[in-house]
Amino acid sequence: MAFATVTSGHVILPTTVTYSSFRRQFNSSSHHTSVSIPSTTAIRRSRSCSLFLGTSLLLTDKIRRRRISRFSPSPISTCALSAAVDSKPTILITEKLGSAGLDFLRSHANVDCSYNLSTEEICAKISLCDALIVRSGTKVTREVFEASNGRLKVVGRAGVGIDNVDLQAATEHGCLVVNAPTANTIAAAEHGIALMISMARNVAQADASLKAGKWQRNKYVGVSLVRKTLAIMGFGKVGSEVARRAIGLGMNVIAHDPYAPADRARAIGVDLVSFEEAVSNADFISLHMPLTPTTSKIFNDQTFALAKKGIRLINVARGGVIDEEALVRALDAGIVSQAALDVFTEEPPPQDSKLVKHERVTVTPHLGASTMEAQEGVAIEIAEAVVGALQGELSATAVNAPMVPLEVLSELAPYMILAEKLGRLAVQLVAGGSGIKCVKIVYRSSRSPDDLDTRILRAMITKGIIEPISSVFVNLVNADFAAKQRGLRISEERIFYDSSLEIPLNSIEVELSNVESKFASAISDNGSIRVVGMVKDGDPHLTTVGTFGISVSLEGSIILCRQIDQPGMIGMVGSLLGESNVNVSFMSVGRTVVRNQAIMAIGVDEEPDKETLGKIGDINAIDEFVLFKL
C-alpha cells in the first residue's frame, strides 16, 4: 500500500553539458531545466563516465558504486579520449557546406570534402573518419556504419530531415546522429509566403506565357490576400513565422495544431481551431506539419470535401502529407482553385506527374531552405553540433537514442516501453484545440530514491507525448529540451509503495492538466487526464483510466467505451466487430459500482472502419468511446 511521498531536492541540468561546465553550473538555476532527482545524489567523475551526459545514464551514487566498474567507456567518451591522443579527429563531408561552417570545422578537425560519392566509395573511406556530414542527397546506410569498424562516432545532417540516415543502425553502432533544425526556419517561412503570393497573382504562369510570346492580361487575373482567411496547419517554428508575415499582409489567420499552446498563438494574433474548422473556413491553407503516420496523406478526398470551393493550398513542409492523386482530382473538380508546392511524395517527382504539369499548380524543387543566409546558418549549426559531440558535449539536436549501460537498460526496458505508451495514450485523449502545458508523472516504487534514476522514464514519456504529433525524435539527450521548446512543464513525484517484489517500479502514472479530453471518463477527480500503468509478466498494461480501474495490455489498437453496466454489452460490440472482420484480441471491463457505469476495453488486431465505429457509438448503453493506436 502506498503511504508516503518521498520528497527530493532539485539539481539543475543544463541542456548542453560537459563535465567541467556541469561543475561550474551545478548550483546555478538560471536558464536551465529544473529536474527533480534525489538531493542526496552526488555527481562524481569516473573514467568510464567522464562524459556521462553524452551517451550513458547519469547514475546515482549507489547505483554507480555497484555497476560502473563493469562497463567499458561509452562510444562518445572513447571518441573524446582518442581525440585527445590523436590531436584532431577526421570529418568527411560528402555534400557542399557553407564556408563559415567549413572554416569552423577546419579549426577543430581534419576535413575531407569529397562530393558525390557512391555508397561503396563512402564505405571505403569511412573507417578512417570520426564524423560524417551529409545533406539530403547522401544515403547513410547500415553498410556505412558496419564499414566504419566502430570509428564513426557522429553523423551530422545539415538540415532537418533525417530520412536518409539509418537511425537504428547508427544507434546499434554507438553513433550519435545530429541535425540542424532551426537555421532554415525563416527561409522556409519566407518561401511559403512567396509561393502564396506568386500563386494568388499567377506569377509563374504569366511569366511562362509572356516568354512564349503571349500577352494574356485577362487570363491571369489574380486574387488579393487582404481580408482572406489563411489556415496554418501545424503551428511550430515555421508555421508561427508564416502567421506573423501573413498578418502583416492583412490576412485573417487561424491555425490547427492540437498540441500548440493557445496563449502563444493568441500572443501572435492567431486563433487555434479544430482541423475541420480550419479546412472549412479557409481561403488559403498553408501546410507546416511533420510527416508522421498520423499526418500521412491527411489531405485526401475526405479532407478536400470539407473545404469550401476555390481554396488555395501551399505546402513547404513534407510531400507525404498530401494524397497527390486526390489533389489532382480536387483541382479538376474546382474544389482546389490553385496549389503551390515545394515538396513532393517522391523527389524528384516523375517527369510525367499530372500534379506537376497541372496548369493551376505552381512548383519549386524543394527550395524552402535555399537562401544564402539559411545555408550559412545550417552550416554553422551542424558544424558546432558535430564538433561539440566529438568533444563529448551534449547536443540538443541529437535525434537518436544515447547509449545506456546494459544492466540498467535491461532492468528498465519494460518500464521504458510502458512509459512511452502511457505518453502516447495520454496525448491521444487530448481534445483538439487545447494545448498541453502541464504533465505530472508519479512513480510508485519500494526502492529508495537513490536506487532509482527515472530520467530515462521521463524521457520516454516525453517521447510518447511529443513524437506522435511532431517530427522531433526524442531521447534521453534531448527530452528536456524538446519539452521546453514546446512549453511543456513536466513535474515528477515519487510515492513509496510497500512491496516485497524485487522490481524497480510498481506503477507509473501520467496526468495532463488544464486540457480538454475527448473521452470524459479519463478525467480524474482533480480535473486532469489520468492514466496509470504497470508491467505484468514483462508486458506493459493499462490499469487505470480516470477513476476507473481496468486491466488492458498496451498493444495494437484499443477501443475504450464508457457504458451502462448491463448484460450483453460485450456480445453486442463483439458482434459488430466480427461482422466487419475485425479480430478481437482481448476484452476487459472495469467498473466502480455494479449496474452503474463501466469502462470496457477492447483490443483489436485491425483498425475498424468509420462505419463500424459509428455503429458502436449508436448502441444506446454506450455513452462515449475512443479508439487508440499504440
XYZ file of C-alpha atoms in Angstrom:
630
model
C 0.000 0.000 0.000
C 1.258 3.484 -0.877
C 1.637 5.505 2.290
C 4.218 8.258 1.936
C 5.504 10.736 -0.620
C 9.271 10.870 -0.847
C 10.418 14.465 -1.184
C 13.557 15.363 -3.044
C 15.760 18.301 -3.821
C 16.465 19.674 -7.254
C 19.528 19.503 -9.435
C 19.738 21.894 -12.343
C 20.708 20.096 -15.529
C 21.899 22.306 -18.402
C 20.717 21.436 -21.872
C 24.284 21.062 -23.152
C 26.895 19.944 -20.662
C 30.441 18.745 -20.352
C 31.859 17.624 -17.023
C 33.644 20.924 -16.393
C 30.695 23.120 -17.377
C 28.420 20.959 -15.239
C 30.643 21.650 -12.209
C 30.537 25.385 -12.909
C 26.789 25.495 -13.393
C 25.728 22.921 -10.811
C 24.453 25.470 -8.313
C 23.089 27.973 -10.822
C 19.385 27.889 -11.627
C 19.183 30.454 -14.421
C 18.258 29.382 -17.954
C 18.164 25.694 -17.127
C 15.578 22.982 -16.837
C 14.757 22.019 -13.263
C 14.642 18.266 -12.859
C 13.509 16.577 -9.679
C 16.029 13.979 -8.548
C 17.205 12.998 -5.079
C 19.113 15.718 -3.280
C 21.450 13.072 -1.895
C 22.671 12.210 -5.367
C 26.329 13.041 -5.819
C 27.889 13.670 -9.203
C 31.302 12.096 -9.425
C 33.807 11.946 -12.162
C 34.573 8.474 -13.426
C 36.838 7.494 -16.267
C 34.141 5.306 -17.727
C 31.517 8.042 -17.422
C 33.527 11.272 -17.632
C 31.163 12.325 -20.394
C 28.169 10.717 -18.711
C 25.546 13.018 -20.180
C 26.668 12.341 -23.744
C 25.776 8.708 -24.105
C 25.159 6.968 -20.795
C 22.857 7.357 -17.852
C 23.835 9.619 -15.014
C 23.723 7.014 -12.283
C 23.125 7.848 -8.669
C 25.951 7.139 -6.216
C 24.559 3.868 -5.003
C 23.940 2.512 -8.482
C 27.277 3.806 -9.776
C 29.278 2.145 -6.971
C 27.582 -1.138 -7.722
C 27.701 -1.047 -11.510
C 30.004 1.433 -13.117
C 33.175 -0.635 -12.917
C 31.556 -3.291 -15.074
C 31.218 -1.129 -18.127
C 33.719 -0.024 -20.684
C 33.787 3.581 -21.907
C 30.808 4.728 -23.925
C 31.402 5.342 -27.630
C 31.309 9.125 -27.359
C 33.634 9.016 -24.340
C 36.048 6.826 -26.272
C 35.896 9.300 -29.145
C 36.787 12.226 -26.929
C 39.635 10.331 -25.267
C 41.089 9.180 -28.574
C 40.725 12.690 -29.979
C 42.965 13.962 -27.181
C 45.654 11.478 -28.215
C 45.291 11.883 -31.983
C 45.070 15.707 -31.639
C 42.451 16.198 -34.344
C 39.591 13.972 -35.499
C 38.807 13.458 -39.181
C 35.484 14.643 -40.625
C 34.220 13.508 -44.027
C 31.845 15.906 -45.840
C 30.026 14.443 -48.831
C 27.932 17.444 -49.932
C 28.626 21.161 -50.198
C 28.578 23.086 -46.953
C 28.685 26.842 -46.330
C 32.122 28.377 -45.973
C 31.551 29.583 -42.396
C 30.789 26.025 -41.312
C 33.819 24.677 -43.150
C 36.105 27.235 -41.526
C 34.836 26.258 -38.083
C 35.320 22.550 -38.799
C 38.851 23.069 -40.127
C 39.814 24.855 -36.924
C 38.900 21.757 -34.915
C 39.420 18.782 -37.230
C 40.975 17.371 -40.366
C 38.314 17.903 -43.032
C 37.908 15.730 -46.141
C 35.474 17.280 -48.661
C 34.661 14.510 -51.142
C 31.412 15.145 -53.002
C 29.030 12.914 -54.974
C 30.374 9.678 -53.522
C 28.569 6.412 -54.036
C 27.733 4.246 -51.030
C 30.638 1.970 -51.935
C 33.040 4.917 -52.043
C 31.824 6.177 -48.670
C 32.293 2.704 -47.191
C 35.875 2.664 -48.467
C 36.670 5.945 -46.686
C 34.597 5.764 -43.531
C 36.870 3.565 -41.419
C 39.349 6.487 -41.347
C 36.739 9.049 -40.229
C 35.383 10.083 -36.839
C 32.442 12.059 -38.195
C 30.388 12.311 -41.377
C 28.401 15.363 -42.514
C 25.761 14.989 -45.232
C 22.783 16.790 -46.681
C 19.712 15.085 -48.165
C 21.468 13.564 -51.174
C 23.721 11.091 -49.329
C 22.304 7.814 -48.028
C 23.952 6.785 -44.764
C 23.037 3.118 -44.726
C 23.730 0.250 -42.359
C 26.609 -0.732 -44.652
C 28.306 2.603 -43.916
C 28.160 2.047 -40.155
C 29.392 -1.523 -40.497
C 32.273 -0.411 -42.723
C 33.381 2.170 -40.149
C 34.560 -0.618 -37.826
C 33.405 1.387 -34.822
C 35.390 4.558 -35.562
C 32.472 6.667 -36.837
C 31.100 8.466 -33.788
C 28.900 11.263 -35.189
C 26.768 11.734 -38.294
C 25.659 15.314 -38.916
C 22.694 16.034 -41.175
C 22.913 19.603 -42.494
C 19.178 20.238 -42.435
C 16.065 18.968 -40.673
C 15.002 15.646 -42.186
C 16.967 12.514 -41.370
C 15.144 10.090 -43.697
C 18.444 9.375 -45.446
C 20.180 8.152 -42.258
C 19.589 4.668 -40.839
C 18.944 5.694 -37.227
C 18.595 2.157 -35.948
C 21.949 1.156 -37.414
C 23.533 4.340 -36.043
C 22.311 3.577 -32.539
C 23.376 -0.055 -32.737
C 26.881 1.049 -33.702
C 27.079 3.687 -30.977
C 26.990 6.591 -33.416
C 25.280 9.827 -32.458
C 23.160 11.492 -35.174
C 22.617 15.250 -35.023
C 20.766 17.625 -37.340
C 20.326 21.392 -37.840
C 16.615 22.092 -37.360
C 16.500 25.818 -36.586
C 18.680 27.667 -39.078
C 16.282 27.373 -42.015
C 13.081 28.433 -40.187
C 12.897 31.939 -41.625
C 13.878 30.766 -45.119
C 11.085 28.157 -45.149
C 8.536 30.680 -43.872
C 9.558 33.251 -46.478
C 9.316 30.645 -49.234
C 5.819 29.739 -48.101
C 4.775 33.384 -48.307
C 6.493 33.746 -51.694
C 4.622 30.748 -53.086
C 1.309 32.006 -51.719
C 1.682 35.437 -53.329
C 3.009 34.006 -56.598
C 0.095 31.580 -56.751
C -2.521 34.223 -55.916
C -1.241 36.501 -58.682
C -0.393 33.759 -61.221
C 3.209 34.951 -61.414
C 4.734 31.689 -62.680
C 2.062 31.090 -65.325
C 2.109 34.685 -66.560
C 5.911 34.615 -66.734
C 5.875 31.455 -68.872
C 3.132 32.874 -71.089
C 4.962 36.125 -71.745
C 8.212 34.330 -72.501
C 6.266 32.225 -75.009
C 5.365 35.424 -76.880
C 1.829 35.831 -75.490
C 0.195 38.842 -73.840
C -2.699 37.441 -71.759
C -3.601 40.041 -69.153
C -7.234 38.930 -68.900
C -6.330 35.272 -68.385
C -4.133 35.838 -65.353
C -6.338 37.957 -63.124
C -5.425 37.070 -59.537
C -6.924 37.445 -56.077
C -5.983 39.730 -53.200
C -4.736 38.420 -49.848
C -6.242 41.208 -47.740
C -9.116 40.010 -45.510
C -8.727 36.436 -46.762
C -8.559 33.650 -44.168
C -5.323 31.688 -44.014
C -5.395 28.361 -42.153
C -1.958 27.275 -40.961
C -1.838 23.521 -40.393
C 0.963 22.923 -37.906
C 1.848 25.840 -35.633
C 5.508 25.172 -34.898
C 8.531 27.325 -35.677
C 7.839 27.751 -39.399
C 4.061 27.929 -39.046
C 4.240 30.718 -36.470
C 6.661 32.720 -38.648
C 4.306 32.360 -41.625
C 1.474 33.601 -39.399
C 3.377 36.752 -38.430
C 4.051 37.598 -42.062
C 0.523 36.814 -43.228
C -0.972 39.059 -40.547
C 1.304 41.816 -41.852
C -0.258 41.287 -45.284
C -3.730 41.915 -43.849
C -4.873 38.303 -43.704
C -7.073 36.750 -41.037
C -5.022 33.841 -39.655
C -6.322 30.725 -37.925
C -4.317 27.613 -37.138
C -4.743 23.964 -36.303
C -2.274 22.278 -34.030
C -3.929 20.397 -31.158
C -0.752 20.487 -29.110
C 0.354 24.087 -29.605
C -0.060 26.383 -26.570
C -3.142 28.527 -27.122
C -1.635 31.519 -25.290
C 1.382 31.518 -27.605
C -0.917 31.586 -30.632
C -3.065 34.366 -29.161
C 0.051 36.441 -28.499
C 0.706 36.436 -32.249
C -2.932 37.154 -33.082
C -3.904 33.643 -34.191
C -6.904 31.566 -33.120
C -6.365 27.818 -32.679
C -9.273 25.829 -34.098
C -10.131 22.224 -34.888
C -8.906 20.510 -38.054
C -12.392 20.542 -39.597
C -12.977 24.198 -38.730
C -9.629 25.222 -40.206
C -10.255 23.413 -43.506
C -13.871 24.511 -43.894
C -13.258 28.226 -43.170
C -10.025 28.784 -45.070
C -9.484 30.645 -48.307
C -5.808 29.659 -48.238
C -4.294 26.637 -46.450
C -0.568 26.523 -45.687
C 0.870 23.197 -44.525
C 3.628 23.105 -41.895
C 3.007 19.765 -40.208
C 5.560 16.964 -39.896
C 5.201 13.720 -41.816
C 4.155 11.093 -39.269
C 1.879 8.052 -39.516
C -0.923 10.317 -38.264
C -0.400 13.027 -40.892
C 0.469 10.803 -43.881
C -1.941 11.726 -46.706
C -4.103 13.643 -44.240
C -5.112 15.929 -47.104
C -7.160 13.414 -49.068
C -10.552 13.191 -50.763
C -12.375 13.338 -47.410
C -10.459 16.435 -46.308
C -10.956 18.275 -49.590
C -14.687 17.514 -49.338
C -14.767 19.620 -46.142
C -13.312 22.680 -47.863
C -15.277 25.450 -49.495
C -14.937 25.582 -53.265
C -11.960 27.508 -54.581
C -9.435 27.114 -51.763
C -5.746 27.605 -52.460
C -3.160 25.218 -50.989
C 0.522 25.817 -50.144
C 2.942 23.103 -48.999
C 6.533 23.775 -47.935
C 6.527 21.029 -45.268
C 6.583 17.386 -46.384
C 5.167 15.983 -49.604
C 3.661 12.903 -47.988
C 1.034 14.844 -46.042
C -0.914 15.305 -49.287
C -2.546 12.497 -51.263
C -1.304 13.776 -54.619
C -3.857 11.869 -56.695
C -6.647 13.269 -54.517
C -5.240 16.778 -55.013
C -5.342 16.364 -58.796
C -8.997 15.290 -58.524
C -9.777 18.286 -56.311
C -8.080 20.629 -58.797
C -10.012 19.170 -61.721
C -13.278 19.467 -59.763
C -12.588 23.100 -58.852
C -12.574 22.386 -55.092
C -8.948 23.475 -55.041
C -8.535 26.524 -57.235
C -4.732 26.562 -57.115
C -1.834 24.832 -55.391
C 1.765 25.890 -54.752
C 4.102 23.047 -53.854
C 7.750 22.926 -52.844
C 7.767 19.287 -51.683
C 6.522 16.028 -53.123
C 5.909 12.443 -52.063
C 8.689 11.337 -54.406
C 11.597 13.712 -55.035
C 12.279 14.496 -57.731
C 8.730 13.745 -58.909
C 8.181 11.627 -62.042
C 8.558 13.554 -65.290
C 5.008 12.642 -66.288
C 3.488 13.785 -62.970
C -0.018 15.107 -63.579
C 0.258 17.242 -60.487
C 3.492 18.972 -61.532
C 2.199 19.574 -65.057
C -1.209 20.864 -63.933
C -1.854 24.369 -65.252
C -3.050 25.691 -61.881
C -0.152 24.328 -59.852
C 2.990 26.326 -59.081
C 6.007 24.174 -58.221
C 9.564 24.633 -56.952
C 12.215 21.910 -56.421
C 12.355 21.832 -52.600
C 13.790 25.331 -52.209
C 12.407 26.034 -48.722
C 15.840 26.268 -47.122
C 17.652 27.566 -50.178
C 18.774 31.039 -49.217
C 22.384 32.092 -48.800
C 21.703 33.057 -45.183
C 19.983 29.769 -44.343
C 22.711 27.714 -45.970
C 25.382 29.506 -43.939
C 23.285 29.165 -40.802
C 22.773 25.441 -41.345
C 26.497 25.002 -41.990
C 27.414 26.718 -38.721
C 24.726 24.921 -36.728
C 25.730 21.461 -37.922
C 29.453 22.205 -37.614
C 29.060 23.261 -33.985
C 26.888 20.242 -33.194
C 29.350 17.763 -34.728
C 32.435 19.299 -33.120
C 30.668 19.505 -29.778
C 29.656 15.855 -29.973
C 33.214 14.819 -30.843
C 34.381 16.722 -27.758
C 31.899 14.809 -25.608
C 29.331 17.575 -25.206
C 25.606 17.073 -25.402
C 23.791 18.249 -28.494
C 20.226 19.484 -28.121
C 19.677 18.386 -31.745
C 20.618 14.724 -31.224
C 17.979 12.565 -32.900
C 18.848 9.012 -31.933
C 18.945 7.254 -28.588
C 22.031 7.537 -26.396
C 23.956 4.522 -25.213
C 22.756 3.172 -21.866
C 24.644 0.700 -19.648
C 23.281 -2.729 -20.428
C 22.387 -3.640 -16.841
C 20.303 -0.503 -16.362
C 18.726 -0.843 -19.797
C 17.845 -4.489 -19.151
C 16.172 -3.728 -15.834
C 14.212 -0.697 -17.023
C 13.436 -1.890 -20.581
C 9.813 -2.987 -19.945
C 9.168 0.181 -17.930
C 10.569 2.295 -20.764
C 8.038 0.700 -23.123
C 5.287 1.289 -20.560
C 6.325 4.925 -20.111
C 6.291 5.696 -23.831
C 2.924 4.007 -24.372
C 1.358 5.855 -21.453
C 2.560 9.090 -23.038
C 1.123 8.088 -26.414
C -2.156 7.077 -24.788
C -2.466 10.291 -22.793
C -1.809 12.566 -25.760
C -4.481 10.797 -27.819
C -7.012 11.624 -25.110
C -6.491 15.364 -25.574
C -9.243 17.119 -27.498
C -8.190 19.308 -30.414
C -7.546 22.968 -29.706
C -6.309 22.590 -26.119
C -2.531 22.743 -25.929
C -0.674 20.575 -23.432
C 1.225 22.601 -20.841
C 1.485 20.621 -17.607
C 2.498 16.973 -17.306
C 2.796 15.253 -13.945
C 4.482 11.869 -13.596
C 4.029 9.783 -10.445
C 6.303 6.794 -9.785
C 5.269 4.228 -7.164
C 8.224 2.154 -6.025
C 9.554 0.316 -2.991
C 13.089 1.460 -3.806
C 14.788 4.400 -2.208
C 15.239 7.478 -4.385
C 18.999 6.875 -4.553
C 18.442 3.488 -6.153
C 16.172 4.543 -8.999
C 17.079 7.015 -11.741
C 13.874 7.997 -13.522
C 15.348 10.333 -16.143
C 15.096 7.773 -18.909
C 11.470 7.054 -17.954
C 10.668 10.759 -18.045
C 12.353 10.942 -21.442
C 10.240 8.052 -22.740
C 7.012 9.685 -21.531
C 8.095 12.912 -23.203
C 8.834 10.889 -26.344
C 5.346 9.348 -26.245
C 3.688 12.747 -25.864
C 5.692 14.671 -28.472
C 6.604 12.235 -31.265
C 3.065 11.340 -32.456
C 2.430 14.992 -33.294
C 5.908 16.155 -34.259
C 8.861 15.348 -36.496
C 11.184 15.580 -33.476
C 12.954 12.401 -32.354
C 13.022 12.402 -28.559
C 15.545 10.557 -26.411
C 17.399 10.918 -23.138
C 19.670 13.529 -24.670
C 17.059 15.952 -25.978
C 13.893 15.132 -23.998
C 14.013 18.090 -21.602
C 14.996 20.444 -24.425
C 12.158 19.196 -26.653
C 9.666 19.630 -23.807
C 10.908 23.130 -23.036
C 10.705 24.171 -26.692
C 7.033 23.178 -26.703
C 6.180 24.844 -23.426
C 5.690 21.562 -21.541
C 6.212 21.756 -17.777
C 6.984 18.266 -16.528
C 6.985 17.533 -12.807
C 7.790 14.242 -11.099
C 6.673 12.734 -7.819
C 7.803 9.544 -6.097
C 5.480 7.649 -3.784
C 6.856 4.861 -1.662
C 4.987 1.638 -2.310
C 5.460 -1.134 0.233
C 6.162 -4.255 -1.810
C 8.092 -7.458 -1.270
C 8.636 -7.862 -5.013
C 12.126 -7.178 -6.362
C 11.013 -4.826 -9.115
C 12.074 -1.229 -9.862
C 8.536 0.172 -10.036
C 5.039 -0.823 -9.072
C 3.342 1.658 -11.381
C 3.740 4.827 -13.451
C 1.041 7.492 -13.583
C 0.758 10.265 -16.177
C -1.503 13.279 -15.654
C -2.180 16.068 -18.170
C -3.744 19.099 -16.513
C -5.605 22.105 -17.918
C -6.655 20.280 -21.085
C -9.926 19.068 -22.533
C -10.428 15.342 -23.049
C -12.127 13.669 -25.987
C -13.032 10.849 -23.549
C -14.673 12.349 -20.462
C -14.148 9.211 -18.382
C -10.380 9.787 -18.493
C -10.763 12.848 -16.258
C -9.754 12.235 -12.656
C -11.209 13.834 -9.533
C -8.778 16.763 -9.835
C -9.847 17.519 -13.415
C -6.751 16.116 -15.138
C -6.493 13.432 -17.800
C -5.106 10.471 -15.842
C -3.703 7.134 -16.970
C -1.845 4.607 -14.830
C 0.067 1.544 -15.960
C 2.259 -1.229 -14.657
C 4.372 -4.062 -16.016
C 2.767 -7.504 -15.738
C 4.725 -10.583 -16.774
C 7.131 -8.341 -18.648
C 4.432 -6.564 -20.698
C 3.017 -3.025 -20.299
C -0.575 -2.843 -19.014
C -3.034 -0.011 -18.526
C -4.533 -0.284 -15.035
C -6.456 2.974 -14.555
C -8.224 5.484 -16.793
C -9.538 8.485 -14.901
C -11.139 6.915 -11.819
C -11.893 3.548 -13.458
C -9.737 0.523 -12.698
C -9.055 -1.734 -15.670
C -6.539 -4.265 -16.966
C -5.519 -3.753 -20.580
C -2.448 -4.915 -22.457
C -0.954 -1.882 -24.212
C -0.510 -3.224 -27.726
C -2.033 -2.702 -31.156
C -5.267 -0.694 -31.273
C -7.631 -0.365 -28.335
C -11.257 0.771 -28.157
C -12.366 2.239 -24.821
C -16.116 2.524 -24.204
C -17.934 4.067 -21.264
C -21.197 2.190 -20.923
C -24.044 1.294 -18.647
C -23.045 -1.842 -16.740
C -25.583 -4.355 -18.034
C -25.589 -7.864 -19.563
C -24.930 -8.363 -23.265
C -22.642 -5.399 -23.896
C -19.573 -7.468 -24.739
C -21.644 -9.572 -27.131
C -23.131 -6.574 -28.941
C -19.805 -4.859 -29.533
C -18.051 -8.128 -30.369
C -20.714 -8.976 -32.957
C -20.328 -5.608 -34.700
C -16.572 -6.074 -34.894
C -16.966 -9.649 -36.134
C -19.335 -8.556 -38.902
C -16.581 -6.212 -40.122
C -13.974 -8.991 -39.957
C -12.125 -7.213 -37.119
C -10.416 -9.705 -34.840
C -10.688 -9.078 -31.101
C -7.509 -9.855 -29.151
C -8.941 -9.216 -25.661
C -11.782 -7.604 -23.758
C -11.775 -6.212 -20.232
C -14.380 -4.380 -18.152
C -13.739 -2.113 -15.174
C -16.473 -0.551 -13.038
C -16.931 1.466 -9.896
C -20.446 0.349 -8.892
C -22.380 -2.744 -10.054
C -25.061 -1.969 -12.656
C -23.912 1.645 -12.887
C -21.088 2.934 -15.120
C -18.319 0.757 -16.541
C -15.356 1.050 -18.868
C -14.978 -1.663 -21.496
C -11.601 -2.044 -23.209
C -11.379 -3.986 -26.460
C -8.110 -4.877 -28.141
C -8.363 -5.292 -31.920
C -5.889 -6.639 -34.462
C -7.265 -4.467 -37.262
C -8.474 -0.881 -37.123
C -12.282 -0.786 -37.521
C -13.650 1.396 -40.317
C -15.661 4.536 -39.584
C -18.972 2.794 -40.275
C -18.268 0.116 -37.676
C -17.132 2.673 -35.121
C -20.302 4.626 -35.806
C -22.435 1.559 -35.102
C -20.624 1.019 -31.807
C -21.313 4.620 -30.849
C -25.013 4.170 -31.732
C -25.520 1.470 -29.088
C -27.855 3.088 -26.543
C -25.974 1.851 -23.496
C -22.649 3.323 -24.704
C -22.165 6.913 -23.570
C -18.827 7.527 -25.296
C -15.935 5.697 -26.906
C -12.480 6.383 -28.285
C -10.018 4.456 -30.465
C -6.312 4.430 -29.588
C -3.416 3.461 -31.846
C -0.346 2.292 -29.943
